[in-house]
Amino acid sequence: MKELVLDGHKLNWHKERVEAWLKGERVAPITIDCALTRRCCYRCVYCYGQLQSNDEKRMTKDVIFRFLDDAAEIGVKAISFISDGESTCSPYLYDAIKRGKGNGLDMALGTNGYLLKDEKLEDILPCLTYLRFNISAADPVRYAQIMGCKEEFFYKVCNTIKESVRIKKEKKLPVTIGLQMVLLPQFSDQIIPFAKLGKELGVDYAIIKHCSDDETGSLGVDYSQYFGLVDILKKAESFSDEKYLVKVKWSKILSGGKRRYSRCYGPAFVMQLSGSGLVAPCGMLFNRKYKKFHIGNIADTSFKKIWKSKRYQEVLNLIASEKFDARTMCGTLCLQHKVNEYLWDLKNGDIALEEPKGNPPLHINFV
């Protein structure tokens, strides 16, 4: 787990693609973060998905397979089924994971785990680089309150996590299994129980991360309150050992919800798709009110054609221009945040593009 980067980026391990981008060439994203549906069986109190409503198209098996084929053909390296919907709600999830892996793509899944079928685990775990369970409380009552579901869901999810760990160990699979807690300051009573739960379940890691909000503060996240949780968060990390890592995303939790860059370069390397099929630079811009940033929909047009289109480059150029200010025109601490910081420094000459040092990190293609 020492080689698992959970609070940073891995873009420096993709030097050739960064060099091509710096020359102004069109590059394929290294990672695409997407969902297979916008549906979900939970109603988490912190859910950003409620702010991402857009015109949904039908994500059929043919549409999904065409997307995965296109992604592999143009040079995408990794697909994570993590976005604005719960992909276990799609009947095509298991086939999609296997199709992507068969195409040579690194595949990953983030899920609340409730609808994940235990009988399918042996099929998909060998195809996954990582499997992450989103579980923001370790007490059944608090779990139900925070994640908007029934208390009994907690027990089912824990059993599925245990089964995943058992299969991984029994078959000696390289897949990494982890938990993720989205932390709002008012959930502080669950920080230590969460760290303990991960160890009890036998997972490889447990992440404690911030909660994102939009540019108008619709979710009401008070970023100043995170500073009062430093001691308890450090205590949670102390549960780490040689087989289990508890990691706090300090760089975002202690950022005050602020960005130090104004232009957005990251989507060229980390693109996001909505569970509606919408292709947009990032999840922060999925909502229909940001239509001027929308590029296309894979239900209507193949992803390969969308990527090659004039519109694709126009939108990426727009958010990388002085006409766009990432500090005020989109939400806080997005998926591309660490990549954006790196590219901002690179563009401004504050750092140089160098050969990476040391051993390659785990999940290298999930930048």
GROMACS .gro file of C-alpha atoms in nm:
model
  367
    1MET     CA    1   0.000   0.000   0.000
    2LYS     CA    2   0.305   0.229   0.019
    3GLU     CA    3   0.276   0.271  -0.359
    4LEU     CA    4  -0.094   0.368  -0.351
    5VAL     CA    5  -0.143   0.739  -0.432
    6LEU     CA    6  -0.469   0.856  -0.271
    7ASP     CA    7  -0.395   1.226  -0.225
    8GLY     CA    8  -0.219   1.341  -0.538
    9HIS     CA    9  -0.191   1.247  -0.905
   10LYS     CA   10   0.009   1.019  -1.135
   11LEU     CA   11   0.028   1.240  -1.444
   12ASN     CA   12   0.407   1.260  -1.424
   13TRP     CA   13   0.413   0.889  -1.512
   14HIS     CA   14   0.252   0.973  -1.849
   15LYS     CA   15   0.521   1.209  -1.971
   16GLU     CA   16   0.479   1.141  -2.345
   17ARG     CA   17   0.111   1.236  -2.339
   18VAL     CA   18   0.180   1.551  -2.137
   19GLU     CA   19   0.452   1.649  -2.385
   20ALA     CA   20   0.209   1.604  -2.675
   21TRP     CA   21  -0.050   1.818  -2.496
   22LEU     CA   22   0.205   2.092  -2.430
   23LYS     CA   23   0.274   2.098  -2.806
   24GLY     CA   24  -0.095   2.162  -2.871
   25GLU     CA   25  -0.174   1.811  -2.999
   26ARG     CA   26  -0.512   1.646  -2.939
   27VAL     CA   27  -0.456   1.375  -2.680
   28ALA     CA   28  -0.689   1.102  -2.564
   29PRO     CA   29  -0.784   1.110  -2.197
   30ILE     CA   30  -0.577   0.871  -1.986
   31THR     CA   31  -0.867   0.808  -1.748
   32ILE     CA   32  -1.240   0.839  -1.806
   33ASP     CA   33  -1.468   0.857  -1.504
   34CYS     CA   34  -1.825   0.760  -1.593
   35ALA     CA   35  -2.149   0.600  -1.480
   36LEU     CA   36  -2.380   0.363  -1.662
   37THR     CA   37  -2.696   0.531  -1.529
   38ARG     CA   38  -2.802   0.833  -1.325
   39ARG     CA   39  -3.020   0.617  -1.103
   40CYS     CA   40  -2.930   0.531  -0.744
   41CYS     CA   41  -3.087   0.326  -0.464
   42TYR     CA   42  -2.950   0.560  -0.192
   43ARG     CA   43  -3.012   0.927  -0.108
   44CYS     CA   44  -2.689   1.037   0.058
   45VAL     CA   45  -2.721   1.374   0.230
   46TYR     CA   46  -2.399   1.497   0.067
   47CYS     CA   47  -2.476   1.371  -0.285
   48TYR     CA   48  -2.345   1.600  -0.559
   49GLY     CA   49  -2.555   1.406  -0.809
   50GLN     CA   50  -2.860   1.613  -0.717
   51LEU     CA   51  -2.677   1.914  -0.863
   52GLN     CA   52  -2.595   1.736  -1.191
   53SER     CA   53  -2.936   1.690  -1.352
   54ASN     CA   54  -2.926   1.679  -1.732
   55ASP     CA   55  -3.117   1.527  -2.023
   56GLU     CA   56  -3.088   1.152  -1.984
   57LYS     CA   57  -3.053   0.917  -2.279
   58ARG     CA   58  -3.089   0.540  -2.276
   59MET     CA   59  -2.759   0.373  -2.195
   60THR     CA   60  -2.812   0.042  -2.374
   61LYS     CA   61  -2.564  -0.243  -2.386
   62ASP     CA   62  -2.475  -0.151  -2.745
   63VAL     CA   63  -2.407   0.212  -2.646
   64ILE     CA   64  -2.189   0.108  -2.354
   65PHE     CA   65  -1.992  -0.148  -2.555
   66ARG     CA   66  -1.937   0.098  -2.840
   67PHE     CA   67  -1.803   0.351  -2.590
   68LEU     CA   68  -1.563   0.096  -2.439
   69ASP     CA   69  -1.444  -0.009  -2.783
   70ASP     CA   70  -1.391   0.353  -2.889
   71ALA     CA   71  -1.205   0.437  -2.569
   72ALA     CA   72  -0.958   0.155  -2.622
   73GLU     CA   73  -0.913   0.240  -2.990
   74ILE     CA   74  -0.824   0.607  -2.936
   75GLY     CA   75  -0.578   0.536  -2.654
   76VAL     CA   76  -0.772   0.574  -2.328
   77LYS     CA   77  -0.597   0.362  -2.064
   78ALA     CA   78  -0.847   0.332  -1.780
   79ILE     CA   79  -1.222   0.349  -1.715
   80SER     CA   80  -1.369   0.396  -1.369
   81PHE     CA   81  -1.741   0.339  -1.324
   82ILE     CA   82  -1.771   0.622  -1.072
   83SER     CA   83  -1.975   0.931  -1.153
   84ASP     CA   84  -2.323   1.077  -1.100
   85GLY     CA   85  -2.509   0.747  -1.073
   86GLU     CA   86  -2.486   0.405  -0.908
   87SER     CA   87  -2.367   0.178  -1.188
   88THR     CA   88  -2.490  -0.137  -1.011
   89CYS     CA   89  -2.839  -0.014  -1.108
   90SER     CA   90  -2.750  -0.093  -1.471
   91PRO     CA   91  -2.814  -0.450  -1.589
   92TYR     CA   92  -2.507  -0.421  -1.812
   93LEU     CA   93  -2.245  -0.347  -1.544
   94TYR     CA   94  -2.090  -0.692  -1.521
   95ASP     CA   95  -2.065  -0.739  -1.897
   96ALA     CA   96  -1.925  -0.386  -1.931
   97ILE     CA   97  -1.645  -0.455  -1.682
   98LYS     CA   98  -1.547  -0.769  -1.872
   99ARG     CA   99  -1.574  -0.597  -2.211
  100GLY     CA  100  -1.348  -0.312  -2.099
  101LYS     CA  101  -1.090  -0.549  -1.955
  102GLY     CA  102  -1.103  -0.758  -2.273
  103ASN     CA  103  -1.025  -0.441  -2.468
  104GLY     CA  104  -0.709  -0.391  -2.265
  105LEU     CA  105  -0.846  -0.113  -2.046
  106ASP     CA  106  -0.781  -0.093  -1.673
  107MET     CA  107  -1.123  -0.107  -1.509
  108ALA     CA  108  -1.245   0.014  -1.170
  109LEU     CA  109  -1.576   0.033  -0.986
  110GLY     CA  110  -1.697   0.265  -0.710
  111THR     CA  111  -2.026   0.160  -0.553
  112ASN     CA  112  -2.239   0.176  -0.241
  113GLY     CA  113  -2.239  -0.203  -0.274
  114TYR     CA  114  -2.602  -0.273  -0.192
  115LEU     CA  115  -2.703  -0.399  -0.536
  116LEU     CA  116  -2.364  -0.556  -0.611
  117LYS     CA  117  -2.434  -0.926  -0.660
  118ASP     CA  118  -2.213  -1.154  -0.452
  119GLU     CA  119  -2.248  -1.430  -0.711
  120LYS     CA  120  -2.090  -1.202  -0.972
  121LEU     CA  121  -1.782  -1.115  -0.767
  122GLU     CA  122  -1.575  -1.407  -0.892
  123ASP     CA  123  -1.640  -1.292  -1.250
  124ILE     CA  124  -1.554  -0.925  -1.209
  125LEU     CA  125  -1.282  -0.911  -0.943
  126PRO     CA  126  -1.016  -1.052  -1.180
  127CYS     CA  127  -1.110  -0.775  -1.427
  128LEU     CA  128  -1.084  -0.485  -1.182
  129THR     CA  129  -0.782  -0.279  -1.085
  130TYR     CA  130  -0.971  -0.157  -0.781
  131LEU     CA  131  -1.311  -0.195  -0.618
  132ARG     CA  132  -1.412   0.088  -0.385
  133PHE     CA  133  -1.710   0.084  -0.152
  134ASN     CA  134  -1.859   0.422  -0.060
  135ILE     CA  135  -1.954   0.387   0.306
  136SER     CA  136  -1.967   0.711   0.507
  137ALA     CA  137  -2.059   0.567   0.847
  138ALA     CA  138  -1.971   0.256   1.045
  139ASP     CA  139  -2.278   0.247   1.268
  140PRO     CA  140  -2.598   0.108   1.109
  141VAL     CA  141  -2.819   0.389   1.245
  142ARG     CA  142  -2.582   0.666   1.135
  143TYR     CA  143  -2.526   0.484   0.805
  144ALA     CA  144  -2.899   0.495   0.733
  145GLN     CA  145  -2.921   0.863   0.833
  146ILE     CA  146  -2.623   0.978   0.631
  147MET     CA  147  -2.663   0.758   0.324
  148GLY     CA  148  -3.041   0.777   0.295
  149CYS     CA  149  -3.127   0.407   0.309
  150LYS     CA  150  -3.252   0.137   0.547
  151GLU     CA  151  -3.035   0.018   0.837
  152GLU     CA  152  -3.031  -0.338   0.706
  153PHE     CA  153  -2.849  -0.219   0.393
  154PHE     CA  154  -2.539  -0.172   0.611
  155TYR     CA  155  -2.521  -0.543   0.696
  156LYS     CA  156  -2.566  -0.654   0.337
  157VAL     CA  157  -2.288  -0.420   0.219
  158CYS     CA  158  -2.049  -0.538   0.493
  159ASN     CA  159  -2.111  -0.900   0.393
  160THR     CA  160  -2.040  -0.816   0.027
  161ILE     CA  161  -1.715  -0.645   0.128
  162LYS     CA  162  -1.613  -0.952   0.331
  163GLU     CA  163  -1.693  -1.178   0.037
  164SER     CA  164  -1.486  -0.960  -0.198
  165VAL     CA  165  -1.190  -0.975   0.040
  166ARG     CA  166  -1.228  -1.353   0.075
  167ILE     CA  167  -1.228  -1.408  -0.301
  168LYS     CA  168  -0.933  -1.176  -0.352
  169LYS     CA  169  -0.724  -1.361  -0.093
  170GLU     CA  170  -0.834  -1.708  -0.196
  171LYS     CA  171  -0.758  -1.648  -0.564
  172LYS     CA  172  -0.457  -1.421  -0.494
  173LEU     CA  173  -0.598  -1.147  -0.715
  174PRO     CA  174  -0.413  -0.816  -0.763
  175VAL     CA  175  -0.735  -0.610  -0.729
  176THR     CA  176  -0.722  -0.344  -0.456
  177ILE     CA  177  -1.030  -0.329  -0.231
  178GLY     CA  178  -1.103  -0.014  -0.034
  179LEU     CA  179  -1.359   0.195   0.151
  180GLN     CA  180  -1.433   0.565   0.108
  181MET     CA  181  -1.590   0.802   0.358
  182VAL     CA  182  -1.720   1.136   0.231
  183LEU     CA  183  -1.672   1.349   0.540
  184LEU     CA  184  -1.891   1.640   0.638
  185PRO     CA  185  -1.781   1.798   0.968
  186GLN     CA  186  -2.104   1.682   1.135
  187PHE     CA  187  -2.006   1.319   1.065
  188SER     CA  188  -1.698   1.340   1.293
  189ASP     CA  189  -1.842   1.079   1.532
  190GLN     CA  190  -1.797   0.820   1.254
  191ILE     CA  191  -1.430   0.889   1.172
  192ILE     CA  192  -1.273   0.642   1.417
  193PRO     CA  193  -1.543   0.374   1.376
  194PHE     CA  194  -1.489   0.399   0.999
  195ALA     CA  195  -1.114   0.347   1.034
  196LYS     CA  196  -1.176   0.046   1.261
  197LEU     CA  197  -1.439  -0.100   1.026
  198GLY     CA  198  -1.198  -0.110   0.734
  199LYS     CA  199  -0.948  -0.309   0.940
  200GLU     CA  200  -1.219  -0.547   1.065
  201LEU     CA  201  -1.342  -0.614   0.710
  202GLY     CA  202  -0.988  -0.680   0.586
  203VAL     CA  203  -0.979  -0.423   0.305
  204ASP     CA  204  -0.656  -0.277   0.171
  205TYR     CA  205  -0.731   0.087   0.243
  206ALA     CA  206  -0.985   0.337   0.375
  207ILE     CA  207  -1.001   0.693   0.239
  208ILE     CA  208  -1.147   0.988   0.426
  209LYS     CA  209  -1.219   1.269   0.182
  210HIS     CA  210  -1.382   1.611   0.172
  211CYS     CA  211  -1.728   1.687   0.037
  212SER     CA  212  -1.746   1.892  -0.282
  213ASP     CA  213  -1.998   2.173  -0.323
  214ASP     CA  214  -2.103   2.386  -0.618
  215GLU     CA  215  -2.003   2.747  -0.679
  216THR     CA  216  -2.308   2.878  -0.490
  217GLY     CA  217  -2.268   2.648  -0.189
  218SER     CA  218  -2.591   2.453  -0.249
  219LEU     CA  219  -2.490   2.168  -0.014
  220GLY     CA  220  -2.385   2.408   0.261
  221VAL     CA  221  -2.039   2.264   0.325
  222ASP     CA  222  -1.854   2.473   0.585
  223TYR     CA  223  -1.491   2.410   0.493
  224SER     CA  224  -1.362   2.605   0.795
  225GLN     CA  225  -1.493   2.332   1.027
  226TYR     CA  226  -1.256   2.071   0.881
  227PHE     CA  227  -0.963   2.241   1.057
  228GLY     CA  228  -1.106   2.140   1.395
  229LEU     CA  229  -1.094   1.772   1.298
  230VAL     CA  230  -0.718   1.744   1.243
  231ASP     CA  231  -0.643   1.553   1.566
  232ILE     CA  232  -0.919   1.295   1.523
  233LEU     CA  233  -0.825   1.247   1.157
  234LYS     CA  234  -0.461   1.187   1.253
  235LYS     CA  235  -0.582   0.933   1.508
  236ALA     CA  236  -0.778   0.756   1.232
  237GLU     CA  237  -0.460   0.733   1.021
  238SER     CA  238  -0.283   0.567   1.316
  239PHE     CA  239  -0.488   0.252   1.251
  240SER     CA  240  -0.272   0.191   0.943
  241ASP     CA  241  -0.029  -0.101   0.944
  242GLU     CA  242   0.172  -0.297   0.687
  243LYS     CA  243  -0.146  -0.449   0.539
  244TYR     CA  244  -0.398  -0.168   0.585
  245LEU     CA  245  -0.380   0.200   0.497
  246VAL     CA  246  -0.605   0.473   0.637
  247LYS     CA  247  -0.552   0.787   0.431
  248VAL     CA  248  -0.697   1.134   0.481
  249LYS     CA  249  -0.706   1.356   0.172
  250TRP     CA  250  -0.532   1.636   0.361
  251SER     CA  251  -0.460   1.857   0.062
  252LYS     CA  252  -0.832   1.904  -0.006
  253ILE     CA  253  -0.968   1.885   0.349
  254LEU     CA  254  -0.733   2.163   0.461
  255SER     CA  255  -0.767   2.374   0.146
  256GLY     CA  256  -1.059   2.578   0.274
  257GLY     CA  257  -1.241   2.480  -0.044
  258LYS     CA  258  -1.018   2.714  -0.247
  259ARG     CA  259  -0.828   2.669  -0.574
  260ARG     CA  260  -0.498   2.842  -0.655
  261TYR     CA  261  -0.545   2.813  -1.032
  262SER     CA  262  -0.793   2.989  -1.257
  263ARG     CA  263  -0.781   2.782  -1.576
  264CYS     CA  264  -0.887   2.421  -1.613
  265TYR     CA  265  -0.649   2.192  -1.803
  266GLY     CA  266  -0.722   1.857  -1.637
  267PRO     CA  267  -1.011   1.723  -1.851
  268ALA     CA  268  -0.773   1.665  -2.142
  269PHE     CA  269  -0.632   1.382  -1.930
  270VAL     CA  270  -0.921   1.297  -1.695
  271MET     CA  271  -1.257   1.323  -1.874
  272GLN     CA  272  -1.596   1.261  -1.714
  273LEU     CA  273  -1.920   1.122  -1.855
  274SER     CA  274  -2.261   1.139  -1.690
  275GLY     CA  275  -2.476   0.831  -1.645
  276SER     CA  276  -2.705   1.002  -1.896
  277GLY     CA  277  -2.443   0.949  -2.168
  278LEU     CA  278  -2.343   1.316  -2.161
  279VAL     CA  279  -1.980   1.396  -2.238
  280ALA     CA  280  -1.863   1.706  -2.048
  281PRO     CA  281  -1.523   1.818  -1.922
  282CYS     CA  282  -1.608   1.730  -1.563
  283GLY     CA  283  -1.888   1.632  -1.329
  284MET     CA  284  -1.913   1.987  -1.198
  285LEU     CA  285  -2.047   2.091  -1.540
  286PHE     CA  286  -2.302   1.813  -1.599
  287ASN     CA  287  -2.609   2.018  -1.506
  288ARG     CA  288  -2.813   2.139  -1.803
  289LYS     CA  289  -2.752   2.501  -1.698
  290TYR     CA  290  -2.390   2.452  -1.810
  291LYS     CA  291  -2.496   2.351  -2.160
  292LYS     CA  292  -2.233   2.569  -2.326
  293PHE     CA  293  -1.972   2.328  -2.187
  294HIS     CA  294  -2.146   2.010  -2.307
  295ILE     CA  295  -1.973   1.824  -2.589
  296GLY     CA  296  -2.208   1.545  -2.698
  297ASN     CA  297  -2.380   1.225  -2.589
  298ILE     CA  298  -2.252   0.873  -2.649
  299ALA     CA  299  -2.610   0.749  -2.697
  300ASP     CA  300  -2.635   0.969  -3.006
  301THR     CA  301  -2.277   0.972  -3.138
  302SER     CA  302  -1.982   0.738  -3.091
  303PHE     CA  303  -1.726   0.856  -2.840
  304LYS     CA  304  -1.457   0.832  -3.105
  305LYS     CA  305  -1.645   1.083  -3.325
  306ILE     CA  306  -1.709   1.309  -3.026
  307TRP     CA  307  -1.339   1.303  -2.933
  308LYS     CA  308  -1.235   1.385  -3.292
  309SER     CA  309  -1.493   1.662  -3.325
  310LYS     CA  310  -1.431   2.035  -3.344
  311ARG     CA  311  -1.671   2.080  -3.051
  312TYR     CA  312  -1.453   1.866  -2.822
  313GLN     CA  313  -1.151   2.087  -2.872
  314GLU     CA  314  -1.356   2.407  -2.854
  315VAL     CA  315  -1.487   2.322  -2.509
  316LEU     CA  316  -1.146   2.216  -2.375
  317ASN     CA  317  -0.996   2.535  -2.514
  318LEU     CA  318  -1.272   2.742  -2.353
  319ILE     CA  319  -1.216   2.615  -2.000
  320ALA     CA  320  -0.840   2.656  -2.048
  321SER     CA  321  -0.880   3.021  -2.153
  322GLU     CA  322  -0.916   3.354  -1.977
  323LYS     CA  323  -1.291   3.334  -2.050
  324PHE     CA  324  -1.320   3.070  -1.775
  325ASP     CA  325  -1.227   3.106  -1.408
  326ALA     CA  326  -1.222   2.777  -1.219
  327ARG     CA  327  -1.222   2.965  -0.888
  328THR     CA  328  -1.570   3.109  -0.941
  329MET     CA  329  -1.739   2.932  -1.234
  330CYS     CA  330  -1.753   2.571  -1.113
  331GLY     CA  331  -1.772   2.367  -0.793
  332THR     CA  332  -1.509   2.307  -0.528
  333LEU     CA  333  -1.224   2.056  -0.522
  334CYS     CA  334  -1.317   1.850  -0.827
  335LEU     CA  335  -1.184   1.517  -0.950
  336GLN     CA  336  -0.926   1.696  -1.167
  337HIS     CA  337  -0.805   1.926  -0.886
  338LYS     CA  338  -0.460   1.775  -0.824
  339VAL     CA  339  -0.397   1.729  -1.197
  340ASN     CA  340  -0.499   2.092  -1.250
  341GLU     CA  341  -0.254   2.213  -0.988
  342TYR     CA  342   0.028   2.020  -1.157
  343LEU     CA  343  -0.058   2.141  -1.508
  344TRP     CA  344  -0.101   2.500  -1.389
  345ASP     CA  345   0.250   2.495  -1.241
  346LEU     CA  346   0.384   2.329  -1.555
  347LYS     CA  347   0.224   2.585  -1.787
  348ASN     CA  348   0.349   2.875  -1.574
  349GLY     CA  349   0.704   2.742  -1.568
  350ASP     CA  350   0.705   2.688  -1.192
  351ILE     CA  351   0.801   2.322  -1.240
  352ALA     CA  352   0.964   2.127  -1.522
  353LEU     CA  353   0.839   1.809  -1.690
  354GLU     CA  354   1.082   1.546  -1.567
  355GLU     CA  355   1.118   1.172  -1.572
  356PRO     CA  356   0.937   1.021  -1.271
  357LYS     CA  357   1.150   0.877  -0.994
  358GLY     CA  358   1.107   0.563  -0.789
  359ASN     CA  359   0.879   0.267  -0.847
  360PRO     CA  360   0.559   0.317  -1.050
  361PRO     CA  361   0.259   0.366  -0.821
  362LEU     CA  362  -0.037   0.132  -0.806
  363HIS     CA  363  -0.331   0.217  -1.035
  364ILE     CA  364  -0.095   0.413  -1.259
  365ASN     CA  365  -0.353   0.469  -1.533
  366PHE     CA  366  -0.609   0.618  -1.292
  367VAL     CA  367  -0.431   0.952  -1.286
   0.00000   0.00000   0.00000
